Short mmCIF file of C-alpha atoms and ligand atoms in Angstrom, two decimals:
data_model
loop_
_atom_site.label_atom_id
_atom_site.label_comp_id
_atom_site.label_asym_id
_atom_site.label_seq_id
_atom_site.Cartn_x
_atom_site.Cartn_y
_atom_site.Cartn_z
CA UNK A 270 12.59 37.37 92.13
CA UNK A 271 13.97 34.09 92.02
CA UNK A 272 17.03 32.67 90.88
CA UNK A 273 18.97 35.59 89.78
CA UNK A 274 22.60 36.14 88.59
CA UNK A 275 24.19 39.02 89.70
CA UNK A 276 27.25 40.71 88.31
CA UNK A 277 28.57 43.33 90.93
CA UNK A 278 31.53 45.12 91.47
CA UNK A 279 31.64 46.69 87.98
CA UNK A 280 32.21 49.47 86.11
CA UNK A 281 29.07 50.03 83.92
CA UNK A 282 28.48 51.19 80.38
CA UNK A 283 24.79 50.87 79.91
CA UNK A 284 24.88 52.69 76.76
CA UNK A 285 21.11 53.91 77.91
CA UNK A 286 21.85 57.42 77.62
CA UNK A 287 25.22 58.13 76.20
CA UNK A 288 28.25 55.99 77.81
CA UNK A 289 25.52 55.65 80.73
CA UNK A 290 28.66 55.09 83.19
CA UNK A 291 27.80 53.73 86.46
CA UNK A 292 30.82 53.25 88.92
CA UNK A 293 30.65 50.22 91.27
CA UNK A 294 27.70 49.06 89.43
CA UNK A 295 25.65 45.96 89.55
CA UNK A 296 23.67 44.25 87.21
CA UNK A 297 20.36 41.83 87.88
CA UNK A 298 19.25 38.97 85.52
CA UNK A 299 16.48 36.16 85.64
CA UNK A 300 16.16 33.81 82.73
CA UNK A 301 18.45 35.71 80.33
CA UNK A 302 17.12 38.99 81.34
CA UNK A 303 18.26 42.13 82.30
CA UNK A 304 15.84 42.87 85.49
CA UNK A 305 18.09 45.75 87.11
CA UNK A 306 21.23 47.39 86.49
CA UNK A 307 22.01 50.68 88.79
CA UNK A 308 24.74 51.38 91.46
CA UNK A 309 25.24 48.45 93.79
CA UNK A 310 24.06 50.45 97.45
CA UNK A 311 20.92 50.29 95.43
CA UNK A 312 20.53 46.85 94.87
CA UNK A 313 16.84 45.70 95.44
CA UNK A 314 16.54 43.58 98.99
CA UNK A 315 15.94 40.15 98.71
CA UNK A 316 17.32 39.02 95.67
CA UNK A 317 17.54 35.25 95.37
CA UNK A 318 21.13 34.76 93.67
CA UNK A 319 21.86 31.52 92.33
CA UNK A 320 24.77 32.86 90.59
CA UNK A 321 27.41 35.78 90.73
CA UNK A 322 29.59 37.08 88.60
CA UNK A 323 32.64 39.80 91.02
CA UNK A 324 33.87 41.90 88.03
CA UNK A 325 36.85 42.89 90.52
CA UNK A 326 35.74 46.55 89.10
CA UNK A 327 36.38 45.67 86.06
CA UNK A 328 34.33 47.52 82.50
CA UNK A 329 31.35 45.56 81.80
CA UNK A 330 29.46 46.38 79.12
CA UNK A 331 26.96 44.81 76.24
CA UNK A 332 28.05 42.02 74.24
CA UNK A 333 28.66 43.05 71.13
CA UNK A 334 26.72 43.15 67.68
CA UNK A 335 28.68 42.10 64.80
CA UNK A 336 25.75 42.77 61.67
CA UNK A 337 27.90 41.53 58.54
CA UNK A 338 30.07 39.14 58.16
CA UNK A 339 30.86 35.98 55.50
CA UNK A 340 31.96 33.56 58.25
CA UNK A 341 30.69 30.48 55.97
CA UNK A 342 33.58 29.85 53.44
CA UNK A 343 36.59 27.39 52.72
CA UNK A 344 40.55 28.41 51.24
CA UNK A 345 41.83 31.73 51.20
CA UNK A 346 42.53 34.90 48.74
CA UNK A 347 45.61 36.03 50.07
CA UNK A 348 47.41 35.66 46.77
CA UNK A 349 44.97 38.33 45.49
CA UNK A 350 45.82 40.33 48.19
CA UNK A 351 49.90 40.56 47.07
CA UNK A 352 48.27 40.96 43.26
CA UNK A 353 46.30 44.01 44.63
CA UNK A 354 49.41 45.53 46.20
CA UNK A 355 51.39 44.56 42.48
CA UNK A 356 48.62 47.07 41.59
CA UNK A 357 45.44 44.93 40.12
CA UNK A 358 42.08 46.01 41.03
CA UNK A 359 39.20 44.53 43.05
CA UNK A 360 36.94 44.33 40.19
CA UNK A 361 39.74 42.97 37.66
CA UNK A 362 40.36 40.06 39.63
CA UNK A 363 36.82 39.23 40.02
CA UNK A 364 36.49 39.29 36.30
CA UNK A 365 39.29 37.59 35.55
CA UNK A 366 37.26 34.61 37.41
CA UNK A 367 39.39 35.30 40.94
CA UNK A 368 37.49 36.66 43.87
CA UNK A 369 34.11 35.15 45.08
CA UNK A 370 34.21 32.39 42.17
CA UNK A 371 37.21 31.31 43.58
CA UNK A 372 35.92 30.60 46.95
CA UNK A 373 32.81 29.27 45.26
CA UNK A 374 34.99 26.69 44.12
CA UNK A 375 36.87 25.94 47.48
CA UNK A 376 33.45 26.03 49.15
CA UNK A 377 31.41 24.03 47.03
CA UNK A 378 33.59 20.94 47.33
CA UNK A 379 33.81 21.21 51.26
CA UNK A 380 31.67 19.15 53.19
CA UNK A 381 29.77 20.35 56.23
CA UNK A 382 31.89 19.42 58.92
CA UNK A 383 35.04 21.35 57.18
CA UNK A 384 32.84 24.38 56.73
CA UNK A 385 31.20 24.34 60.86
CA UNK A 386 34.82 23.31 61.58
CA UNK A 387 36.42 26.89 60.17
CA UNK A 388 33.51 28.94 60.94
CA UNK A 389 33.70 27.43 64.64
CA UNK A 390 36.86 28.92 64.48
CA UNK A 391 36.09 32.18 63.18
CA UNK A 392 33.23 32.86 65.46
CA UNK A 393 35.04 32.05 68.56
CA UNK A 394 37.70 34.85 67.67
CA UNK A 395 34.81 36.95 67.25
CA UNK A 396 33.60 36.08 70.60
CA UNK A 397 37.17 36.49 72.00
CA UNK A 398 36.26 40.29 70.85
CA UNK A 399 33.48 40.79 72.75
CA UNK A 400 30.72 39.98 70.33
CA UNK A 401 27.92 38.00 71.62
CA UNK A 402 25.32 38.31 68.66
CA UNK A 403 26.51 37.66 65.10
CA UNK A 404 25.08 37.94 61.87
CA UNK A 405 26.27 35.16 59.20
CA UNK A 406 25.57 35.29 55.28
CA UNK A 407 25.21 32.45 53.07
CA UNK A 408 26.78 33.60 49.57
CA UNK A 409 30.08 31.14 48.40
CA UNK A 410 27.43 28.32 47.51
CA UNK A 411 25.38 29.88 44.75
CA UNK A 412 23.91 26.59 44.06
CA UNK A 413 20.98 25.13 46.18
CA UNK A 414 22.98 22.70 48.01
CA UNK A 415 25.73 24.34 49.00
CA UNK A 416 23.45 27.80 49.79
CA UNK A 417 21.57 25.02 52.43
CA UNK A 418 25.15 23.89 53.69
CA UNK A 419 26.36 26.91 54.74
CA UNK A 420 23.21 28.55 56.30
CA UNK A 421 22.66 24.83 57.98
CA UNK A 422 26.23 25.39 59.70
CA UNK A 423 24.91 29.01 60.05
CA UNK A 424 22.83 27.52 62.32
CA UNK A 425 25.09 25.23 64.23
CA UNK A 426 27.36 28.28 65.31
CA UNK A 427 25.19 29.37 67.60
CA UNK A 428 24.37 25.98 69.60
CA UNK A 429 28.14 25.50 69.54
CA UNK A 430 29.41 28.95 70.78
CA UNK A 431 25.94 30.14 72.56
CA UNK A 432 26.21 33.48 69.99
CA UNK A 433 23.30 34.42 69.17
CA UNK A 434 23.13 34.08 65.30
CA UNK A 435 21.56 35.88 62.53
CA UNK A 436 21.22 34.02 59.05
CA UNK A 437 21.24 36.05 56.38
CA UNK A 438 20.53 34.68 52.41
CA UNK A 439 23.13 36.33 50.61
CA UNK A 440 22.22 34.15 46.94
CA UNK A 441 22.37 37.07 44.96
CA UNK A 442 25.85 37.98 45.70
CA UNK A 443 27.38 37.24 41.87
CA UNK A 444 26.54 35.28 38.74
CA UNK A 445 27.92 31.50 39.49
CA UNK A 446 30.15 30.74 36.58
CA UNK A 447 28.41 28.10 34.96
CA UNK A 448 25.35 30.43 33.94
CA UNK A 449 28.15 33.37 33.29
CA UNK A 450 26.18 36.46 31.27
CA UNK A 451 22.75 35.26 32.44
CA UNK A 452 22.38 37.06 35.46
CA UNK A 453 18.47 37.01 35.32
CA UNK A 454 18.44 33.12 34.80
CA UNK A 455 20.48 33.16 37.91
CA UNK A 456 18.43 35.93 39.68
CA UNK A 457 14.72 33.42 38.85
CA UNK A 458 17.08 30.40 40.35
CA UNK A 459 17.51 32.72 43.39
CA UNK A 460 14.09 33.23 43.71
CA UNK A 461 13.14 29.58 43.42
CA UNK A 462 15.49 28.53 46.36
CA UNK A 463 14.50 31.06 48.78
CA UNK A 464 10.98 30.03 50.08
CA UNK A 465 12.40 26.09 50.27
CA UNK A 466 15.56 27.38 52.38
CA UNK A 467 12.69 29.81 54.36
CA UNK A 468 10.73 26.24 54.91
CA UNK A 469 13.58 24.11 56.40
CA UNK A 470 14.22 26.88 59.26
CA UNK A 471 17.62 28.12 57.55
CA UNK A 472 17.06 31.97 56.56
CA UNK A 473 16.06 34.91 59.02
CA UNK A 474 16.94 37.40 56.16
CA UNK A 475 18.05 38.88 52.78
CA UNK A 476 20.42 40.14 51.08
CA UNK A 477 21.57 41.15 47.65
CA UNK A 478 24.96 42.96 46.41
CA UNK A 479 23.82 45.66 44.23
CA UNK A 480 27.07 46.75 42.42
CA UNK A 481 28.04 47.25 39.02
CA UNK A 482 30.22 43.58 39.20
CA UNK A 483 27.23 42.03 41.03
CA UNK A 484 23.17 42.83 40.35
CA UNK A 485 21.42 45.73 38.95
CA UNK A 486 18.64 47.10 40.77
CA UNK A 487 15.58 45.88 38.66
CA UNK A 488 17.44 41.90 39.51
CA UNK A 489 17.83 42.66 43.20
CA UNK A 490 13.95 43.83 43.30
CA UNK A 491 12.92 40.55 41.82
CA UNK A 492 14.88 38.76 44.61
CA UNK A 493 13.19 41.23 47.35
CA UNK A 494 9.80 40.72 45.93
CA UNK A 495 10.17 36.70 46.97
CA UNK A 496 11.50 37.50 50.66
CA UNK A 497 8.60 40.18 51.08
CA UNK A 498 6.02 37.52 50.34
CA UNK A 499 7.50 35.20 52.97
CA UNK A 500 7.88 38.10 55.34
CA UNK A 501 11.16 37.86 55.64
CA UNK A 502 13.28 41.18 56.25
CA UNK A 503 16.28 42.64 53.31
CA UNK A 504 19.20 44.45 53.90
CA UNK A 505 21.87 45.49 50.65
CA UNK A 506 25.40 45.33 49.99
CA UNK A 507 25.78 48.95 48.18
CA UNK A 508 27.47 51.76 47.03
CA UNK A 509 30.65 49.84 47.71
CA UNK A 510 32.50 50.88 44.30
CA UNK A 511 29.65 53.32 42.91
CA UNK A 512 26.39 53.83 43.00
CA UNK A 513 24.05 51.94 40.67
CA UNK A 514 21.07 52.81 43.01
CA UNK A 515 21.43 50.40 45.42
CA UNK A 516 20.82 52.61 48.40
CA UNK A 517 17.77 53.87 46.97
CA UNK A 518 16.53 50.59 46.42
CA UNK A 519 17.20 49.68 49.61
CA UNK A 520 14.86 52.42 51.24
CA UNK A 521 12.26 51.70 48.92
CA UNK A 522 12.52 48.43 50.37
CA UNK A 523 12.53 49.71 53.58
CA UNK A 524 15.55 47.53 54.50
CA UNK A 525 16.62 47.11 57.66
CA UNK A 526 19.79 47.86 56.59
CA UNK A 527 22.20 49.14 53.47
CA UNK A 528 25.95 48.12 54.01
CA UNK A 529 29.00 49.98 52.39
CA UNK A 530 27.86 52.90 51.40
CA UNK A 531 31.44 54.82 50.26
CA UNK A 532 28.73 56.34 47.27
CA UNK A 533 25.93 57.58 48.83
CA UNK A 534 24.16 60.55 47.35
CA UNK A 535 22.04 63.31 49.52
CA UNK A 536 18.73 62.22 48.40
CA UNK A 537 19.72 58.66 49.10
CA UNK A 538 20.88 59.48 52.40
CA UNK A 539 17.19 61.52 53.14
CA UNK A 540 15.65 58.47 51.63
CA UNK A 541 17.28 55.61 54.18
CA UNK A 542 16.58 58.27 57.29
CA UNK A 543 12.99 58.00 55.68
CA UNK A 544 12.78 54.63 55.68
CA UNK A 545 14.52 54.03 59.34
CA UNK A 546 17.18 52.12 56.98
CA UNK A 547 20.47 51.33 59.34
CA UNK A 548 23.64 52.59 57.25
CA UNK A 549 25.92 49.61 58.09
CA UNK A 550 29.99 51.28 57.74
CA UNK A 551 32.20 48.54 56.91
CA UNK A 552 36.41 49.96 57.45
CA UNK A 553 37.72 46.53 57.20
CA UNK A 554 36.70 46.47 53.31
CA UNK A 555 37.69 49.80 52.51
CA UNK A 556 41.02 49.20 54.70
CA UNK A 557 42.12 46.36 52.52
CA UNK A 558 41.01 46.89 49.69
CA UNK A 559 43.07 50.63 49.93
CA UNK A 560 40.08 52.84 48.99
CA UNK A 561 40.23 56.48 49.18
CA UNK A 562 36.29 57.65 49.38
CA UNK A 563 34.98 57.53 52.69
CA UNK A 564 31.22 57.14 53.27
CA UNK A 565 29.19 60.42 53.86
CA UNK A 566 29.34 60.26 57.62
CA UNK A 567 28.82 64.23 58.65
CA UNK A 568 25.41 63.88 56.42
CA UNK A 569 24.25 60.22 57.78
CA UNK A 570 25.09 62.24 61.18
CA UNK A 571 23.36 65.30 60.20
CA UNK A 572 20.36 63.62 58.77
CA UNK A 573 20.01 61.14 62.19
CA UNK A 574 19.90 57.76 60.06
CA UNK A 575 21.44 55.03 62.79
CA UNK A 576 24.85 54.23 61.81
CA UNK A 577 26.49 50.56 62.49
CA UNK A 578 29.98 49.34 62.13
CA UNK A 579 30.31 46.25 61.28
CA UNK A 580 33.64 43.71 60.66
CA UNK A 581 32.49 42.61 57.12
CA UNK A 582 34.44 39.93 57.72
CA UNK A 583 34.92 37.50 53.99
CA UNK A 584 37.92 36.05 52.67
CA UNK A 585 38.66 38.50 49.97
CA UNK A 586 38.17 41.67 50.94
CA UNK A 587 38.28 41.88 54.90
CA UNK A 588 39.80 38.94 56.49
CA UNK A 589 39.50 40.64 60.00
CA UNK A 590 38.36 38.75 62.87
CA UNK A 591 38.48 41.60 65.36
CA UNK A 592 34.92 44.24 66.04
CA UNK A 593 36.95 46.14 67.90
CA UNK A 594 39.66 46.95 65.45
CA UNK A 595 36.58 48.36 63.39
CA UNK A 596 35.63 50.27 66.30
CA UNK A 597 39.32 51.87 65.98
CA UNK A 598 39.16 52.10 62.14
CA UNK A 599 35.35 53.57 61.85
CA UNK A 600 37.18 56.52 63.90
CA UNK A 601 40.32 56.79 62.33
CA UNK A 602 39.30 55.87 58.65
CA UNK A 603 35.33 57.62 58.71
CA UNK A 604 35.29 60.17 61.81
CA UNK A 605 32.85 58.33 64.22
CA UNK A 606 33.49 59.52 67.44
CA UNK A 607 34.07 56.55 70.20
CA UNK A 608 30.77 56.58 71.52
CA UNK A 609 29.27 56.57 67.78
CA UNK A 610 31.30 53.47 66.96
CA UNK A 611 30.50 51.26 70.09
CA UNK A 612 26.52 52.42 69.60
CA UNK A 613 27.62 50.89 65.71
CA UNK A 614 28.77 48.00 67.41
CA UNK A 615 25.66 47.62 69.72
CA UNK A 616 22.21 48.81 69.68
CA UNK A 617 22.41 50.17 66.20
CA UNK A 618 23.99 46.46 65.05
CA UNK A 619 20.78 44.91 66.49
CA UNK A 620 18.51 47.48 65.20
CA UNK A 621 20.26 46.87 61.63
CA UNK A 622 19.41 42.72 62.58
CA UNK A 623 15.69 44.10 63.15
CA UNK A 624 16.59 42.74 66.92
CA UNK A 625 15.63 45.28 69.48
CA UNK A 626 16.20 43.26 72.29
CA UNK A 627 19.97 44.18 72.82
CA UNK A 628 22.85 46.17 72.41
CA UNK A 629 21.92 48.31 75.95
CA UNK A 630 22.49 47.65 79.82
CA UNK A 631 18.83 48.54 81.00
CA UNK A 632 15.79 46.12 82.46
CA UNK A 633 13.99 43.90 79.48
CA UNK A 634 17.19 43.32 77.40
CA UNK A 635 18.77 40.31 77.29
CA UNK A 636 21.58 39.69 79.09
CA UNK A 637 24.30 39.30 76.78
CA UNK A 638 27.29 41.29 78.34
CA UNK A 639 31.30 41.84 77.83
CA UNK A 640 33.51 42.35 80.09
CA UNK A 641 36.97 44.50 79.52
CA UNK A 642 40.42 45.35 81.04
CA UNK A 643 39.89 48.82 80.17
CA UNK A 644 38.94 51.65 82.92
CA UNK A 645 36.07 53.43 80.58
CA UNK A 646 34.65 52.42 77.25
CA UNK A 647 36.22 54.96 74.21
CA UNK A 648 39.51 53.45 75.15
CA UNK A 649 38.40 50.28 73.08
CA UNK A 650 38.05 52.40 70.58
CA UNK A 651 41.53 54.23 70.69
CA UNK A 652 43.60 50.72 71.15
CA UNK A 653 43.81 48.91 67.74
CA UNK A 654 45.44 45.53 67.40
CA UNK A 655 44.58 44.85 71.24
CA UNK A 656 41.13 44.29 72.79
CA UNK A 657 41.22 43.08 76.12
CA UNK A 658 37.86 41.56 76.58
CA UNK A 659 38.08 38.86 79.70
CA UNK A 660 34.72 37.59 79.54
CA UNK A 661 31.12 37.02 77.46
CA UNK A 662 28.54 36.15 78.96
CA UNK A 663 24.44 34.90 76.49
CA UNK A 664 21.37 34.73 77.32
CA UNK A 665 20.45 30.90 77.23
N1 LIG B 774 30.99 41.97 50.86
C1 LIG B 774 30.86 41.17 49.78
O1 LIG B 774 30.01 40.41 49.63
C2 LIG B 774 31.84 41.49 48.78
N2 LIG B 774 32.47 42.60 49.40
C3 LIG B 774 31.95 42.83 50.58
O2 LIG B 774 32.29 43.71 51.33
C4 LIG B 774 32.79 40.44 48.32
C5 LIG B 774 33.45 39.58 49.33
C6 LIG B 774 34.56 38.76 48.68
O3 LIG B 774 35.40 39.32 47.97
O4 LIG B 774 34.62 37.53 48.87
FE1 LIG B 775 29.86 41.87 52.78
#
């Protein structure tokens, strides 16, 4: 081997084979690589080291996935937020032209370099919580210009931060206001952008909100017709305030991933394990937005579809910056168990990101890596509020 960097003197969680703890642990990478991980007396001889990393036995263990968030956005909501503790629903304030029209507006008059300038921000304090691959939706344009600006600055995160990034189409989120009641003239607009954002480089996937306040299933089909031509993979926002058959659609899809997912029938649950669907939890939305149904986890469990945890994070309804708060919340709010929740934050993130690269400690993944003040792994997931990550480290 030649010019390796070695991280030694660490606690390991490989998350191989359960936690996959490995005390005074080293790790082996060339070119980005993970070439060996294992106890450090077993270190392969010869190694040429051009850099090293002492963890001063310190936890190190993958970078995180975060596979859903709305980091591309300008203003805030938090007004809504005191009108939904004066008792106003979700749904009422979108229809009373609040919500996601009202960060259309903010967004669609900001220019580029406001829009990389907050996400910058927003993707750093993700990074400060350990994640190292994000995934970033387009969706507060909903014109063509302004769907290109924010998957353009998409884009730029990653050269800026060294994340890896994810872009995710999210046109079909709601009907823009200025074609209000014609959600299939706006669904055919969709459709029409896509392959031209595909051809400038800007969209790795798609995604749709099928919801009662957003598109029906027959619209979001149309929209998943267009990406399936051009190859490109779906996921679906779903089952968030009831089920209009969004998960369903989803597996017939066969989408990498359906996010949500409060309302979530059996058969749809047999249907995404079918499909190898990823059932992305999202406790930041259902945290601040004060639901009361919890997604189906014992069944998702029971049936063996992957489960993710993702932060969701948008400016209305989950204006968290922190993974590992959802870690805390996915147990506390859904009944993961710790090691469930950091798998949902790691190898069943990047499996929900079609990405099977990552998300484990073991020889052929990248190195993309974490390191924490924390003596084993489930404490992350106990702490909320507090995540003591000291270190990132990306693949070039
Ligand atoms: N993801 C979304 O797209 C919507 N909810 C969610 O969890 C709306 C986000 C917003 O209110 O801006
Ligand atoms: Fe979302």
């Amino acid at each position: 081997m030649t010019g390796c960097t070695l991280w030694r003197n660490a606690r390991l969680a490989t998350l191989a084979d359960g936690w996959g703890l490995v005390e005074r642990g080293a790790v082996v990478a060339e070119d980005g690589c993970i070439r060996w991980a294992g106890p450090s007396r077993q270190l392969p001889a010869g190694l040429a080291v051009t850099a090293e990393h002492d963890l001063g036995g310190a936890l190190l263990t993958p970078g995180l996935v975060d596979a859903h968030t709305h980091l591309i956005y300008a203003g805030n909501r938090a007004g809504e937020f005191e009108q939904r503790l004066a008792g106003a629903s979700y749904a009422e304030i979108a229809r009373a032209g609040g919500g996601i029209r009202a960060t259309l507006d903010a967004t669609r008059a900001a220019s580029e370099e406001a829009l990389l300038a907050a996400a910058l921000r927003r993707a750093l304090a993700l990074r400060a919580g350990g994640v190292t691959t994000v995934e970033v939706k387009s969706g507060y344009g909903l014109d063509l210009a302004t769907e290109a600006r924010s998957l353009r600055v998409a884009r730029r995160i990653g050269a800026a931060t060294g994340q890896s990034v994810v872009t995710t189409f999210l046109g079909a989120h709601v009907t823009p206001p200025e074609i209000e009641g014609r959600a299939d003239d706006y669904v055919e607009a969709v459709c029409t952008w896509l392959p031209s954002l595909h051809r400038a480089g800007l969209v790795d996937a798609v995604d749709a909100w099928c919801e009662e306040i957003a598109f029906t299933p027959a619209q979001v089909r149309r929209v998943f017709a267009v990406a399936r031509a051009l190859r490109l993979p779906v996921k679906v926002h779903a089952g968030q305030f009831g089920n209009q058959g969004g998960a369903a659609l989803a597996a017939a899809c066969g989408a990498l991933s359906c996010d949500h997912l409060e309302w979530l029938s059996t058969a749809d649950i047999d249907a995404l394990r079918a499909a190898g669907t990823v059932a992305v939890l999202l406790p930041g939305a259902f945290y601040s937005l004060r639901e009361t149904r919890v997604p189906p986890v014992a069944a998702l469990r029971a049936a063996g579809v992957p489960m993710a945890v993702a932060t969701d994070h948008n400016p209305g309804s989950s204006p968290t910056l922190s993974l590992p708060l959802m870690l805390n919340m996915a147990c506390t709010l859904f009944g993961l168990t710790p090691l469930e929740a950091w798998l949902g934050a790691t190898v069943h993130a990047a499996q929900a990101l079609g990405l099977h690269d990552r998300g484990r400690i073991a020889p052929g993944q990248r190195a993309d890596l974490a390191a924490w003040d924390l003596d084993h792994p489930r404490e992350l997931a106990h702490r909320f509020g507090d995540a003591p990550c000291t270190a990132t480290w990306t693949a070039p």
